[in-house]
Amino acid sequence: MPAANDQAQYSFLPWLRRGIIGQAVASGISDKDMVSVSLILDVTGEGEAPQKVQHNVQVYGPGNISSIDNRVVVRTLPRAGVRNFEPNYLCGIEFYDEDFAWRYTPAIPASGKLQPWLWLIVLKNDEFTRRDIVEHGLSSIEVTAVAVQSALPDPSTIWAWAHTHLNFKAEGATPDAVGQLIQAQLDANPNLGCSRILCPRRLQAETNYTAFLVPSFEKGRLSGLGKEADAINDIANTQASWSKTNPVAIDFPVYYEWEFGTKADGDFESLAGKLKPISAAEAKTLETVNRLIDARDPGWGLHYTGATGGVMMQTALQPFNQPPDIAITDSPVAEDKSFIKNLADLINLGAYPYTVAAAASAPNPYFADSNSNDDPLVVPPLYGSFYRDSVLNPTSSTPAQVNPVALQKDWYNQLNLNPALRIAAGQGTAVVQKNQETLMDRAWDQLSQNHEVHQLVKKWNFSLAISQSFFNKRFIPALQSTTPQTADSVKAFMNLAFMAPMHQVLTINNQSFAASIQQKYIPSAYSRSFTKLIRPGGPLVKRLNTKVAPGTIFIIATFTPIISNVLYNAVNTIINYLNNLNRLLIFPKLSVTKDLFLKTQGFAGYVPVLQALNGLLPYVRITTIIVDPARPPANDVLYGTIADQVNPQKTFTAKLRAMLPAGPVVFGTISSPLAPAFTIPEFPEAMYKALAKSSTDYILPGLSKIPPNRVALFLSNQSFIESYMTGLNHELSREYLWRELPVPLNGTGFRQFWDSRDSQQATNNPEIFKDITAISSWGGTAIGTHTPQGSATQRMVILVKGELLRKYPNTEIFLQKAEWKDPHNKSRGPVTVTTDATLRQPLFFAQIDPDYKFVGFDLDKALAIGGGPDPGWFFVLKERAGDIHFGLDIDASSSDPSWPALRDTAENNCIDAGSSGFKNLPGYSGDRADRIAAMFYQQPFMLFVHVSRMVS
C-alpha cells in the first residue's frame, strides 16, 4: 500500500486495490492469459486431518468486461448539462468504489504507478462520429485521427491522472500501518472514499464538449465492441487501446457519457481577483450626481422660492462619504419655512374639509380660474393618516393634521412636509396601484384562511368554556384541599388516582410525574386499572357490601381508615404465637418439638416459617398502607404545579396553536387566549425590487456609473425606506377601504424592504430581520428610527459589481474581524481564531440586474473601518467548499501551477505528464498520481478586502 499524500482534510492515494486482486504478484502476470493469483487454502475433510493446498485463481481483466453499471458513477466534473464550466479546470469522473479505476487492470503496481483500466476522453462535436450498436456490444464512437493525436495523452502516462480520494487523514508509522488504517476506515464506512479519473486535456473557452468513459486497454475495447473471444485472447494484456506514434481513427465502446460547455469568464479565483475597491474618482462621481428635485412650481398654487429652486432627492442608499442632507423641514431659511407652511395648509384639507366662503363666487385659493362652489378639492394625500387619531380630533397627541411647527420628532410631519420623502411614499403608492388586483386577491385569500381559523377557534372556545367550568368546580377545590400543608391521605390518593390518565404528561421536580409515581411504595395502586377496580358502586364494592356489616367494605373501597384487617391480624397473631411458645410444643396425642412438628406438616421448620411470615407481613398491609394517615402517598406533590399544567386555559391554547396553519394569526390577551385578533394580510416579499424596476436611481443615483468588478461601501437611508414603506401600506389601506375588505386599516402588511431569505438567522428569528416595525407603534417618534429592536438604524451596505456573484451565486459572504500582524500596527490580517464575536453574517441582500449585488450588515461603520488601535474588519468572499475541482490557475503565479507556466500545452491538447515543462510547475513533487492530484487540486478561494479600502 503506498503512503498517502495529505491535502487538508482530504487524502489522495496513487492507486488502491481491495480483494483478491491485491494479492497478485509478478509471477501471476502473463502476456495474454488472465491474471492469476496463487492462494493457499486450508482444506478439511470429514475424518481427515486439515491440509494446506496451493491453488491458482484467475481473475477477470478488461477483456471480460462488456459494460458497467452506471450507478457506480457518483459525480462528474462538471455536472451534465453545465454550460459555463471553467476552461482552466480539468474534466473528471468519480466512482463510488475507491478501487474501481484499477479493479480490472491486468498488471501490478510498479514504482508506485498503476494504469487504470478505464479512460476519460473529452471531445468536441466535430471530433467523433457515433456508430450503430452492434450485437453483444455497447454504443460506440469513432474518434478521428486528429482527435486521437490531440485529445488523448501518451497511454504510458495515464497512471498520473487516476487516484483514490479519501475524506479522512490517512496516517501511520509505516505504509503497512497506513494501509491497515485505510482498510479499516473504508470497511466501517464505504462512503469515506472514491476513485477519480481526470482528463488532462486543456479545454477551450466557449466550446461544447462530450465526455466519454472508454476502456484504456485493447482487450477491453474489443470486448466492448462485441468482438469474438479468440480475437480478444490474441491481444496482449497490457496493450493500450490507442497509440500516439501511429494515430488513426479508432472506434471506442462507451461505458458512460455526458455533455457540457465552457465559458470564458474563468474560475472563482480569477473572477475574485478582478474585484477592486472603488477609486476616489469613482466615489466622487457618485457623490456629485445631480439629486436636486425641482420644487419651484409643484401645483395647487404652491411656489418654492428657495435659492436652489429645489430640494435634495432621498434614496435607499447613499455614498459613504456624502455629507448628510439638511431636510427642508429642518431648515431655518424663511423661504423654506413659508413653503412648508403653505404645503401643510394644503394637505391638511385631506383631513379637515375646506370651509366654503360666504360669497358663493369666492375664489378658490388653490386652483386658478376656479371658485369655492366647484367640486370638492382633490389634494395630495396625507401619507400614514390611517395610523393617526380621528380627523375630528386635531388636538390629540397624534392628530391626522400635520403641524409645520412640531417637526423635530414626529415622523408623520417629517414625511408629509418633506417633498423628498413624499416622493418616496409616492413611489410606494404607485407600486400598490400597479399591482392592486394581485395584492387584493392575496389579501382576500388570507382573509378566507383567517375566517376558517375563526370558525375553528369558536369551536375550541366552546370546549374551553365547558372544560374550564369543570376544572374550576372539580379540580381546583380538590387540589386545594390536598396541598402539602393540609394533605389528607385519602383525598390525596383519590385525586392522584383520578388524574391517572394525565400522569404521563405531567411533570414534577424536572421529571415525568409517571416516573415519580413508580418510586412510590405501591405504584400500581395509582393506575387507572386499580382506580376502576375499586370505584364506588362498582361490581367489586357491591359484592363486598353484601358479605359484611353494612358500610364496612364500602369504607375500605373509598379508602377511609378501616377498623381492622383480617389477613394482617391473622398473620401477626401466628407470628406472636410462635414467638411466645415454650421450647416444647404439646399438641393433643403428640409430644414433639415444634421444629419436628412443622417438618412433619411439610414446612422447613420453625425458623424458616417465622422468617417467611415476617416477610409476608408488610405485603398483607396493602390496604392499610394506602389509607394509613401516617404515610400519605402523595403529600409531597406540588398541587399548584399540577393545577397549572392541567389548566384548560393553558392546554387548550397550546393545542390550538399547534393545529392552526402558519400565518399572521394574532392571539388576544391572557384572559382570552383563544380569541384571535383581526388578521392583517402580510406581503413578505422584498419591496426594493419593485422600486428598482421603476428606476435604479431610487436605490442609488448613478449606479450605472460604477465600473465593472468593483466593491464599494454605502450606507442605508432608513428615512427613505420608512417613507417608501409607509406609502405602500397607506395605499394598501385605501384599497382595503375602497373594496370593503373587513380588516383594520392601520395594519402594516409591508415590512420587508431588503431580502433576508438567504439568512439562516432570519429563518430562526424573522421579526428582527424586518426593515420596519409596525407603523401603528411609531407614535410621535422621528422618521428613520423604526427598525426592530437591536438593529442599527443606518446599516452598512457593500456593493459587489461583477460576474463573480452571478456565476457563483452560492458564494459565502461575511465580515471577519481584523487583527494587527505586527507590533507597530502597520499590517492587518484576519483573526486567526474565528468565533461568533469575530464573524458577522449578512443582515440582508439585494440583487439588481445585470450584476449588482448589495449585502447589508448590522455593524457600526466606524467599527468596520477601524482606526488607531482598532484594526477594523474584513469583507470576505469565500468559494463554497464541497464541490472540489482540479486544474491550473489562469494567471501566472510564482507559488501555484498555472497554464501560462505550462506553455507547451496548447488549448485542446493534453498535458504531457512526462515533459520537462510539467515537471517544472510550482508544486510538482514527483511522479506519483496522488502528488499530481494534490498539485492540481483547487483549494476554495477566499478574498479579503478591508472595509477601510472601500472608503476613499
XYZ file of C-alpha atoms in Angstrom, residues 194-676:
483
model
C -13.995 7.246 -4.030
C -11.793 6.799 -7.072
C -11.378 9.521 -9.691
C -10.069 9.815 -13.245
C -9.099 13.228 -14.623
C -8.812 14.045 -18.308
C -5.617 16.088 -18.864
C -6.943 17.818 -21.996
C -6.751 21.613 -21.792
C -10.234 22.916 -22.527
C -11.101 25.840 -24.749
C -13.464 28.620 -23.708
C -16.914 28.974 -25.293
C -16.853 25.375 -26.536
C -19.249 22.444 -26.218
C -17.752 19.088 -25.262
C -18.876 15.497 -24.725
C -17.030 13.332 -22.203
C -16.801 9.565 -22.865
C -15.685 6.835 -20.449
C -13.892 4.198 -22.548
C -11.583 1.201 -21.944
C -7.889 2.027 -21.808
C -6.694 -1.470 -22.755
C -7.156 -3.003 -26.200
C -8.775 -6.146 -24.784
C -11.400 -4.014 -23.116
C -12.000 -2.033 -26.316
C -12.578 -5.175 -28.369
C -14.811 -6.727 -25.687
C -16.964 -3.600 -25.555
C -17.305 -3.652 -29.341
C -18.613 -7.236 -29.185
C -15.630 -8.909 -30.881
C -15.046 -12.664 -30.788
C -13.274 -14.208 -27.796
C -10.437 -15.569 -29.956
C -9.636 -12.120 -31.254
C -9.644 -10.747 -27.750
C -7.426 -13.531 -26.364
C -4.791 -12.902 -29.072
C -4.200 -9.377 -27.753
C -1.518 -8.708 -25.150
C -2.920 -7.909 -21.727
C -1.177 -4.535 -21.397
C -1.656 -3.306 -24.951
C -3.247 0.164 -24.878
C -6.381 0.850 -26.881
C -4.749 3.728 -28.790
C -1.301 4.716 -29.996
C 0.313 8.147 -30.233
C 3.052 7.004 -32.566
C 0.666 5.928 -35.311
C -2.571 7.861 -34.764
C -5.501 6.558 -36.798
C -9.253 6.826 -36.408
C -10.361 4.428 -33.667
C -13.723 3.011 -32.621
C -14.276 3.153 -28.855
C -17.120 1.497 -26.940
C -18.718 3.941 -24.498
C -19.358 2.940 -20.889
C -20.678 6.368 -19.807
C -21.042 9.843 -21.330
C -22.314 13.371 -20.640
C -22.265 16.805 -22.287
C -21.142 20.183 -21.016
C -19.906 23.553 -22.250
C -17.257 26.056 -21.202
C -17.409 29.803 -20.761
C -14.659 32.379 -20.887
C -15.354 34.026 -17.549
C -12.866 31.911 -15.630
C -12.904 30.328 -12.203
C -13.756 31.793 -8.829
C -10.210 32.842 -8.049
C -9.680 34.720 -11.305
C -13.052 36.489 -11.110
C -12.489 37.409 -7.463
C -9.030 38.689 -8.343
C -10.593 41.185 -10.756
C -12.587 42.876 -7.996
C -11.154 46.182 -6.821
C -12.344 48.763 -4.296
C -13.996 51.776 -5.827
C -11.492 54.536 -6.506
C -11.605 58.055 -5.117
C -12.512 59.465 -8.530
C -15.322 56.934 -8.966
C -16.631 57.667 -5.480
C -16.546 61.401 -6.228
C -18.603 60.797 -9.360
C -21.315 59.148 -7.302
C -21.302 61.923 -4.728
C -21.726 64.600 -7.381
C -24.657 63.003 -9.206
C -27.391 65.609 -9.538
C -30.063 64.782 -6.964
C -31.891 68.095 -6.981
C -35.703 67.988 -7.237
C -37.342 70.971 -8.967
C -39.871 72.285 -6.439
C -40.422 75.770 -7.853
C -43.938 75.133 -9.182
C -45.374 71.850 -7.848
C -49.006 72.864 -8.483
C -52.030 73.671 -6.285
C -50.908 77.271 -6.226
C -47.688 76.452 -4.331
C -44.380 78.109 -5.215
C -40.928 77.466 -3.826
C -38.628 80.475 -3.849
C -35.535 78.925 -2.265
C -32.067 79.772 -3.566
C -31.620 76.432 -5.358
C -35.188 76.168 -6.513
C -35.358 72.590 -5.317
C -34.762 70.082 -2.537
C -32.280 67.200 -2.370
C -33.574 63.825 -3.510
C -33.600 60.976 -0.985
C -32.644 57.387 -1.990
C -32.393 53.975 -0.334
C -28.575 54.103 -0.323
C -26.157 56.963 -0.033
C -22.390 57.162 -0.606
C -20.323 56.585 2.496
C -18.643 59.992 2.441
C -21.648 62.007 1.348
C -22.440 64.627 3.994
C -25.956 64.338 5.405
C -28.586 66.441 3.714
C -30.386 69.081 5.748
C -34.057 68.284 5.361
C -36.232 71.154 4.230
C -38.372 70.567 7.308
C -35.329 71.343 9.479
C -34.244 74.418 7.526
C -34.205 77.802 9.329
C -34.460 79.676 5.998
C -37.580 81.842 5.726
C -38.407 80.689 2.164
C -38.280 77.057 3.316
C -40.493 77.720 6.330
C -43.027 79.565 4.178
C -43.178 76.723 1.671
C -43.667 74.156 4.438
C -46.453 76.262 5.964
C -48.320 76.550 2.647
C -47.853 72.826 1.967
C -49.281 71.993 5.407
C -52.354 74.159 4.792
C -52.962 72.384 1.504
C -52.607 68.755 2.519
C -54.466 69.286 5.801
C -57.578 69.692 3.669
C -57.405 65.947 3.268
C -58.006 65.614 6.994
C -60.222 68.603 7.699
C -62.507 69.896 4.893
C -62.069 73.329 3.359
C -64.684 75.796 4.595
C -66.573 77.476 1.760
C -66.508 81.228 1.944
C -69.697 83.168 2.482
C -69.680 84.562 -1.020
C -70.786 81.937 -3.489
C -68.247 83.132 -6.042
C -65.313 83.286 -3.610
C -62.082 82.433 -5.486
C -60.524 79.089 -4.825
C -57.170 79.688 -3.102
C -55.548 76.521 -4.514
C -56.707 76.426 -8.124
C -56.642 79.328 -10.575
C -59.817 80.147 -12.532
C -61.977 78.307 -10.026
C -64.289 79.212 -7.179
C -65.367 77.550 -3.977
C -68.594 76.176 -5.481
C -66.645 73.853 -7.730
C -66.264 70.148 -6.994
C -64.531 69.160 -3.745
C -60.815 69.793 -3.742
C -58.544 66.879 -4.621
C -55.367 67.452 -2.657
C -52.154 65.472 -2.121
C -52.581 62.608 0.360
C -51.597 62.618 3.996
C -49.381 59.533 3.958
C -49.914 57.423 7.050
C -53.148 59.114 8.136
C -54.680 55.716 8.911
C -52.241 55.445 11.812
C -53.304 58.734 13.429
C -56.257 59.758 15.543
C -59.648 60.871 14.211
C -59.621 63.780 11.783
C -62.131 65.482 14.037
C -59.693 65.441 16.949
C -56.859 67.773 15.879
C -55.856 68.432 19.496
C -54.947 64.784 20.182
C -51.355 63.640 20.779
C -51.265 62.146 17.273
C -53.554 64.315 15.103
C -54.296 63.484 11.491
C -53.469 67.061 10.503
C -49.804 67.925 10.035
C -48.216 70.676 12.080
C -45.352 72.584 10.428
C -44.224 73.827 13.824
C -43.754 70.458 15.606
C -41.441 68.706 13.137
C -38.430 67.622 15.140
C -39.534 64.211 16.373
C -42.770 63.355 14.575
C -42.385 61.046 11.556
C -45.834 61.968 10.295
C -44.996 65.648 9.937
C -41.483 64.950 8.648
C -42.693 62.604 5.918
C -45.667 64.630 4.689
C -43.953 68.045 4.683
C -40.679 66.988 3.054
C -41.072 66.728 -0.760
C -38.142 64.279 -0.955
C -39.813 61.857 1.461
C -43.219 62.410 -0.150
C -41.692 61.237 -3.433
C -40.511 58.060 -1.701
C -44.007 57.460 -0.307
C -45.461 58.224 -3.727
C -43.329 55.503 -5.251
C -44.816 53.064 -2.747
C -48.291 54.258 -3.728
C -47.507 53.671 -7.397
C -46.332 50.110 -6.714
C -49.625 49.219 -4.988
C -51.700 50.869 -7.687
C -49.851 48.934 -10.380
C -50.336 45.591 -8.608
C -53.624 46.269 -6.831
C -55.559 43.353 -8.321
C -52.918 40.775 -7.395
C -52.461 42.257 -3.936
C -56.184 42.278 -3.215
C -56.576 38.677 -4.388
C -53.856 37.656 -1.962
C -55.458 39.702 0.825
C -58.842 38.037 0.264
C -57.156 34.622 0.268
C -55.516 35.352 3.605
C -58.789 36.653 4.989
C -60.558 33.489 3.851
C -57.991 31.397 5.616
C -58.427 33.530 8.715
C -62.208 33.021 8.558
C -61.664 29.269 8.756
C -59.361 29.843 11.694
C -62.060 31.901 13.419
C -64.594 29.106 12.971
C -62.156 26.635 14.474
C -61.409 28.991 17.352
C -65.133 29.370 18.093
C -65.492 25.620 18.485
C -62.492 25.483 20.740
C -63.832 28.391 22.798
C -66.964 26.361 23.448
C -64.895 23.363 24.554
C -62.690 25.619 26.631
C -65.658 27.131 28.459
C -67.003 23.692 29.417
C -63.612 22.345 30.424
C -62.755 25.460 32.391
C -66.045 25.242 34.292
C -65.387 21.604 35.144
C -61.813 22.433 36.124
C -62.896 25.284 38.415
C -65.669 23.237 40.002
C -63.944 19.859 40.461
C -60.207 20.133 40.103
C -59.402 23.351 41.919
C -61.288 22.539 45.170
C -59.901 19.004 45.219
C -56.336 20.100 44.650
C -56.585 22.980 47.101
C -57.815 20.578 49.794
C -54.778 18.339 49.305
C -51.932 20.808 49.449
C -48.871 19.606 51.394
C -49.898 21.733 54.366
C -53.404 20.281 54.618
C -52.835 16.912 52.986
C -55.423 14.282 53.765
C -54.080 10.912 52.680
C -57.405 9.579 51.436
C -58.263 12.648 49.355
C -54.700 12.855 48.103
C -54.857 9.293 46.883
C -58.266 9.753 45.309
C -57.175 12.877 43.415
C -53.981 11.299 42.182
C -55.820 8.202 41.057
C -58.413 10.403 39.376
C -55.674 12.111 37.350
C -54.070 8.788 36.341
C -54.665 9.370 32.581
C -52.574 12.561 32.840
C -49.607 11.100 34.707
C -47.576 10.617 31.546
C -47.782 14.299 30.506
C -47.424 15.882 33.941
C -44.002 16.852 35.249
C -42.726 17.487 38.736
C -39.249 18.197 40.007
C -37.951 18.196 36.406
C -39.077 14.659 35.740
C -42.135 12.841 34.499
C -44.880 12.531 37.101
C -45.409 8.949 35.979
C -41.750 8.253 36.754
C -42.121 9.744 40.216
C -45.157 7.524 40.819
C -43.003 4.469 40.101
C -40.864 5.440 43.073
C -43.876 5.072 45.398
C -44.278 2.067 47.671
C -47.056 0.519 45.593
C -47.099 2.326 42.199
C -49.769 0.090 40.690
C -52.290 1.446 43.201
C -52.205 4.750 41.253
C -53.044 3.196 37.913
C -56.282 3.682 36.001
C -56.996 -0.065 36.239
C -56.850 -0.080 40.021
C -58.947 3.095 40.220
C -61.584 1.492 38.046
C -61.497 -1.727 40.099
C -62.246 -0.070 43.457
C -64.562 2.672 42.249
C -67.607 3.242 44.489
C -70.633 1.465 43.107
C -68.517 -0.930 41.042
C -69.091 -4.715 40.943
C -66.374 -5.445 43.498
C -67.646 -2.965 46.037
C -71.208 -4.183 45.591
C -70.245 -7.826 46.224
C -68.195 -6.924 49.272
C -71.010 -4.858 50.738
C -73.307 -7.921 50.747
C -70.946 -10.076 52.858
C -70.048 -7.843 55.776
C -71.595 -5.342 58.025
C -73.129 -2.510 56.050
C -70.655 0.224 55.193
C -67.506 -1.632 56.229
C -66.156 -2.675 52.798
C -67.587 0.455 51.202
C -65.438 2.426 53.588
C -62.416 0.337 52.554
C -63.202 0.798 48.878
C -63.475 4.533 49.264
C -60.200 4.496 51.221
C -61.291 5.789 54.572
C -59.317 4.316 57.526
C -60.587 0.789 58.366
C -61.097 -0.685 61.838
C -59.369 -3.986 61.265
C -57.502 -6.024 58.699
C -58.310 -9.715 58.988
C -55.407 -11.081 56.965
C -52.863 -8.835 58.623
C -54.184 -9.641 62.088
C -54.169 -13.377 61.332
C -50.564 -13.465 60.201
C -49.473 -11.203 63.028
C -51.240 -13.498 65.541
C -49.418 -16.571 64.212
C -46.063 -14.770 64.456
C -46.741 -13.745 68.042
C -47.921 -17.252 68.880
C -44.750 -18.823 67.504
C -42.581 -16.325 69.334
C -44.333 -16.988 72.629
C -44.319 -20.797 72.503
C -42.337 -22.778 75.019
C -39.489 -24.964 73.792
C -41.829 -27.938 73.593
C -44.992 -27.683 71.639
C -47.638 -30.032 73.115
C -50.496 -30.998 70.848
C -53.260 -33.478 71.602
C -51.943 -37.006 71.255
C -48.455 -35.719 70.212
C -45.382 -34.687 72.085
C -42.643 -33.455 69.699
C -40.632 -30.335 69.326
C -42.144 -27.559 67.341
C -39.495 -27.886 64.591
C -40.243 -31.554 64.156
C -43.976 -30.933 64.184
C -43.685 -28.280 61.445
C -41.482 -30.513 59.368
C -43.998 -33.347 59.577
C -46.569 -30.909 58.234
C -44.438 -30.110 55.157
C -42.714 -26.935 56.424
C -38.937 -26.381 56.599
C -39.033 -25.731 60.288
C -39.748 -23.150 62.897
C -37.198 -20.520 61.906
C -37.998 -20.502 58.130
C -41.707 -20.265 58.837
C -41.153 -17.381 61.206
C -38.978 -15.595 58.664
C -41.452 -16.205 55.868
C -44.356 -14.860 57.894
C -42.385 -11.808 58.958
C -41.500 -11.185 55.303
C -45.139 -11.571 54.293
C -46.463 -9.220 56.933
C -45.758 -5.876 55.077
C -47.496 -7.122 51.957
C -50.718 -8.083 53.672
C -50.979 -4.492 54.872
C -51.607 -3.274 51.321
C -54.961 -1.665 52.087
C -53.767 -0.108 55.293
C -50.683 1.290 53.551
C -52.904 3.062 51.053
C -55.061 4.644 53.705
C -52.594 4.873 56.546
C -52.706 8.553 57.643
C -49.114 8.263 58.806
C -47.936 7.600 55.239
C -49.955 9.672 52.778
C -48.893 8.538 49.311
C -48.695 11.936 47.660
C -48.259 14.603 50.281
C -45.066 15.704 48.507
C -46.870 16.585 45.281
C -46.901 20.258 44.340
C -50.603 20.536 43.671
C -50.344 24.101 42.460
C -47.939 22.982 39.764
C -50.310 20.230 38.711
C -53.216 22.654 38.577
C -51.190 24.965 36.328
C -50.236 22.136 33.995
C -53.777 20.838 33.524
C -55.473 24.236 33.369
C -57.592 24.213 30.167
C -56.765 27.831 29.505
C -53.157 26.766 29.039
C -53.540 23.340 27.480
C -56.307 24.300 25.043
C -54.359 27.305 23.803
C -51.213 25.263 23.187
C -53.174 22.574 21.353
C -54.984 25.105 19.192
C -51.781 26.900 18.240
C -50.348 23.585 17.073
C -53.411 22.980 14.894
C -53.543 26.385 13.227
C -51.695 26.935 9.938
C -48.590 29.075 9.945
C -49.563 32.633 9.254
C -50.277 36.036 10.713
C -52.893 34.931 13.256
C -52.534 37.099 16.343
C -53.933 35.894 19.644
C -55.656 38.005 22.189
C -54.901 38.658 25.814
C -54.140 36.114 28.522
C -57.680 36.390 29.810
C -58.992 35.327 26.399
C -56.158 33.314 24.883
C -58.207 31.717 22.119
C -59.607 34.922 20.692
C -57.524 35.857 17.618
